[in-house]
């Protein structure tokens, strides 16, 4: 019986040249962490460890502090995100109108939890504070499309429209 | 000073003090959990509300955030403040798990105390209690985020004092926790600062787990036994066993502001280790067997007497200890000289750098030696030369970080390696020189200062003996900045920048490290360094001082006590008739006759069989002495070896008799740190097993050999030292109780500094030679997590750092196809060892680095005299 060779998937080392360029631009500028993180996220999709180590080295800020900042702001992501972002509003109005049930439906349908991404990297599910459309609560925002007065079943219908 | 009234008490405090501290320093209590006097102010816990009345107007203020102002009237406890503080506590406790019965902090917890003081009842809020799992990802610390009140003390201590920044707030709002980036296991310097400052039970010392409750612990302040910083620490014991070490009881105790490093904080388990030698041992039939004190001492006395009779006292060599107290060492040399009658006594630090004592004493005579390590906190410039402060003297590193925070101090680090120094300053200048070019670097800096007239040269010339000689020396073409820049591999601008920062007026500390002191050309480099300091001091203002960073807790003291062949205690020339007469009279004993030739190295003489017996106190030369082959040979050839130690070290295993000595926790006495501050130890527990303090063993042996060494306590010896060692004159135990005794300082009071004489290097430093067979240079140095026998026998330190790595430059590793974790054989002409590889950018190409402090790794077996060349190869 031969040993089964487990395929070791070697992670491609991250090409840091884009991050280097961004950091070069901010050389010696005080208080530049947030713009640097924003641009790195734009360039790489999310904030990855090797890039954060580089930022730490170049800006002389500890990685824990950088990630502290990154996890404070909702705009930064430490995990890869899907092609489409589904946001369920959890603001007061939507909450009162049972937006929780919408979240539950999404979790069931895609088999992911809040802030997770489907395995095929197609969908990311997030919960967000009031999106400013309380009149049509409960609200789900699919990428840039706003869908209001939803029920779980109605939501399924809306999602079918995107997935089929 | 500013005068204010707090709760009807008039107090007067320095300007800039906040109300919280002003109250606390004057014995007035204000609740508060986030403010800590050694950290930057934060104002996050909101508990310290007081009522402040100024110019007839009363307002409520957070006392930790409000600086005092003349005439302020403060009330700390009014119905309003109480109501406010109570409701803040209610919020803080709303999420808290209230799991005090299972919390080790219970009994010394700030949160618990305030709850008690305010007589709080169950709160109105029934919010969600936090329920995150306890984190145990390392052997020393555990973290329970549920108990955290987000006071930020741990985050600040880690960043500001440890200089690590391993932890910070992660996430936002209710989910905020203190954590590492990407939730990785904690990988930091493990200084324990976070446990010390945490006012709740979030951070815990795992080594204390289930061993004792805080109120059961007896606390004894004493001095750390590892490095030469000399931190004060508090040994916590229960039932005569050491349970933990703390330091935060009193921030004013000693010099370290209650900061410690991993060894001081967690490296205490050796004291009660099972591996302690608990009875005397005598070798019979090739095996060491347990014996009584009487038999062991009889045996030694008989053997020594035989050898003395047959070959004279000089056939016995004594090695004193960098770790034992001054009192131990003082008696050791007294015994060796007067009872055994030998001139051959020495200590490892002197054997490694034989010119260091002379150079340090010069620096004292010229008034350049620093008198206070904590004074570094007021420095404007700190220049590290061949000193790896983060690994060797961690708490000194914290002092420099404080200086940077408070004074924006400029830090210059000159080293062969790109040594680590955690701090967030942009003002860090690195001079990573090529090995062997350090003297040229310093001389080039001197030349820049002179050529560019960065100091008043006329003044410098007037106030020194031979400035013109220095000038003509500097004219030599090798010192041109272009040439030196090329040779050292340091950009010209950096050399210039370093020179001008040092020449700039302001307090400057030059810290000379082991890499210089133990280098074959160390003497010249140090002389050049002193020239540099003198030039600036004389040409500007006396603001530059120099510190020679010794390695061990008492490396300075062992030399002060005269455990060196050429000096009697206090650096009195042993060949000077007058000195001899004075000492002989005060000891009422004869010194051995003056040697005709300069005394050689004890190990050399033992190899040549001129020395027949070796008596070692508290050292493990088989491992510590740089030339492993020679020392092994010496011990094998010696007829009779006595080792006095707490553990069965490699050297003790070769001994004919082993005498069990007590550790620092079991005795009184004094240690002298690297700036000659003499600090007092206090006995925390009774002697373990049958062990005895070294000084007592020596008294007993002397008695056996027919001499009366009549000392009942270590205090008697301190008194004698105060009388017979000139530099320690005036040391009294009472004075020591309050603050350390600074012998340089007391010398500065008594004597005027000598006029400076520039030392002009006459011989050329022999350049480091390449070697094709052994293409790498072996660099060795200190380690943060280990330091010899003691750390090796402290389980927690070993589980934290169980592996000594050979550090290899990334490029070299790539060429040799070595990756992290590979086994690597390191071979020199003397021998070889095998270690796991760690690739790094900190070691330059063409060199490998191995720490000397992992006692089980015999790296010194590779070394001969001078630089060591090695080759490396990947192995199984
Ligand atoms: S032990 Fe020291 S270095 Fe480690 S996290 Fe705590 S404060 Fe930071
Ligand atoms: S862990 Fe302790 S020190 Fe750190 S923020 Fe929480 S309560 Fe404060
Ligand atoms: S810095 Fe030195 S003296 Fe201080 S705790 Fe660490 S080892 Fe001990
Ligand atoms: S609460 Fe959902 S849109 Fe405002
Ligand atoms: S002590 Fe003042 S706010 Fe915490």
PDB file of C-alpha atoms and ligand atoms in Angstrom, chain B residues 143 148-154 169 178 198-200 202-203, ligand 2:
ATOM      1  CA  UNK B 143      -5.502  36.095  28.966  1.00  0.00           C
ATOM      2  CA  UNK B 148     -11.012  43.185  30.808  1.00  0.00           C
ATOM      3  CA  UNK B 149     -12.287  46.698  31.457  1.00  0.00           C
ATOM      4  CA  UNK B 150     -10.317  48.176  28.562  1.00  0.00           C
ATOM      5  CA  UNK B 151      -8.210  50.436  30.694  1.00  0.00           C
ATOM      6  CA  UNK B 152      -5.373  50.206  28.132  1.00  0.00           C
ATOM      7  CA  UNK B 153      -2.639  49.820  30.711  1.00  0.00           C
ATOM      8  CA  UNK B 154      -1.355  46.573  29.220  1.00  0.00           C
ATOM      9  CA  UNK B 169      -7.352  46.838  21.089  1.00  0.00           C
ATOM     10  CA  UNK B 178      -7.095  43.319  23.842  1.00  0.00           C
ATOM     11  CA  UNK B 198      -3.516  44.944  34.732  1.00  0.00           C
ATOM     12  CA  UNK B 199      -5.950  46.118  37.412  1.00  0.00           C
ATOM     13  CA  UNK B 200      -8.237  43.147  36.803  1.00  0.00           C
ATOM     14  CA  UNK B 202      -7.473  39.521  32.640  1.00  0.00           C
ATOM     15  CA  UNK B 203      -3.766  38.849  32.432  1.00  0.00           C
TER      16      UNK B 203
HETATM   17  S1  LIG C   2      -6.302  43.413  29.995  1.00  0.00           S
HETATM   18 FE1  LIG C   2      -6.141  44.432  31.987  1.00  0.00          FE
HETATM   19  S2  LIG C   2      -4.641  46.044  31.630  1.00  0.00           S
HETATM   20 FE2  LIG C   2      -5.296  45.371  29.649  1.00  0.00          FE
HETATM   21  S3  LIG C   2      -6.941  46.745  29.087  1.00  0.00           S
HETATM   22 FE3  LIG C   2      -7.890  44.977  30.042  1.00  0.00          FE
HETATM   23  S4  LIG C   2      -8.099  45.472  32.173  1.00  0.00           S
HETATM   24 FE4  LIG C   2      -6.666  46.936  31.300  1.00  0.00          FE
END
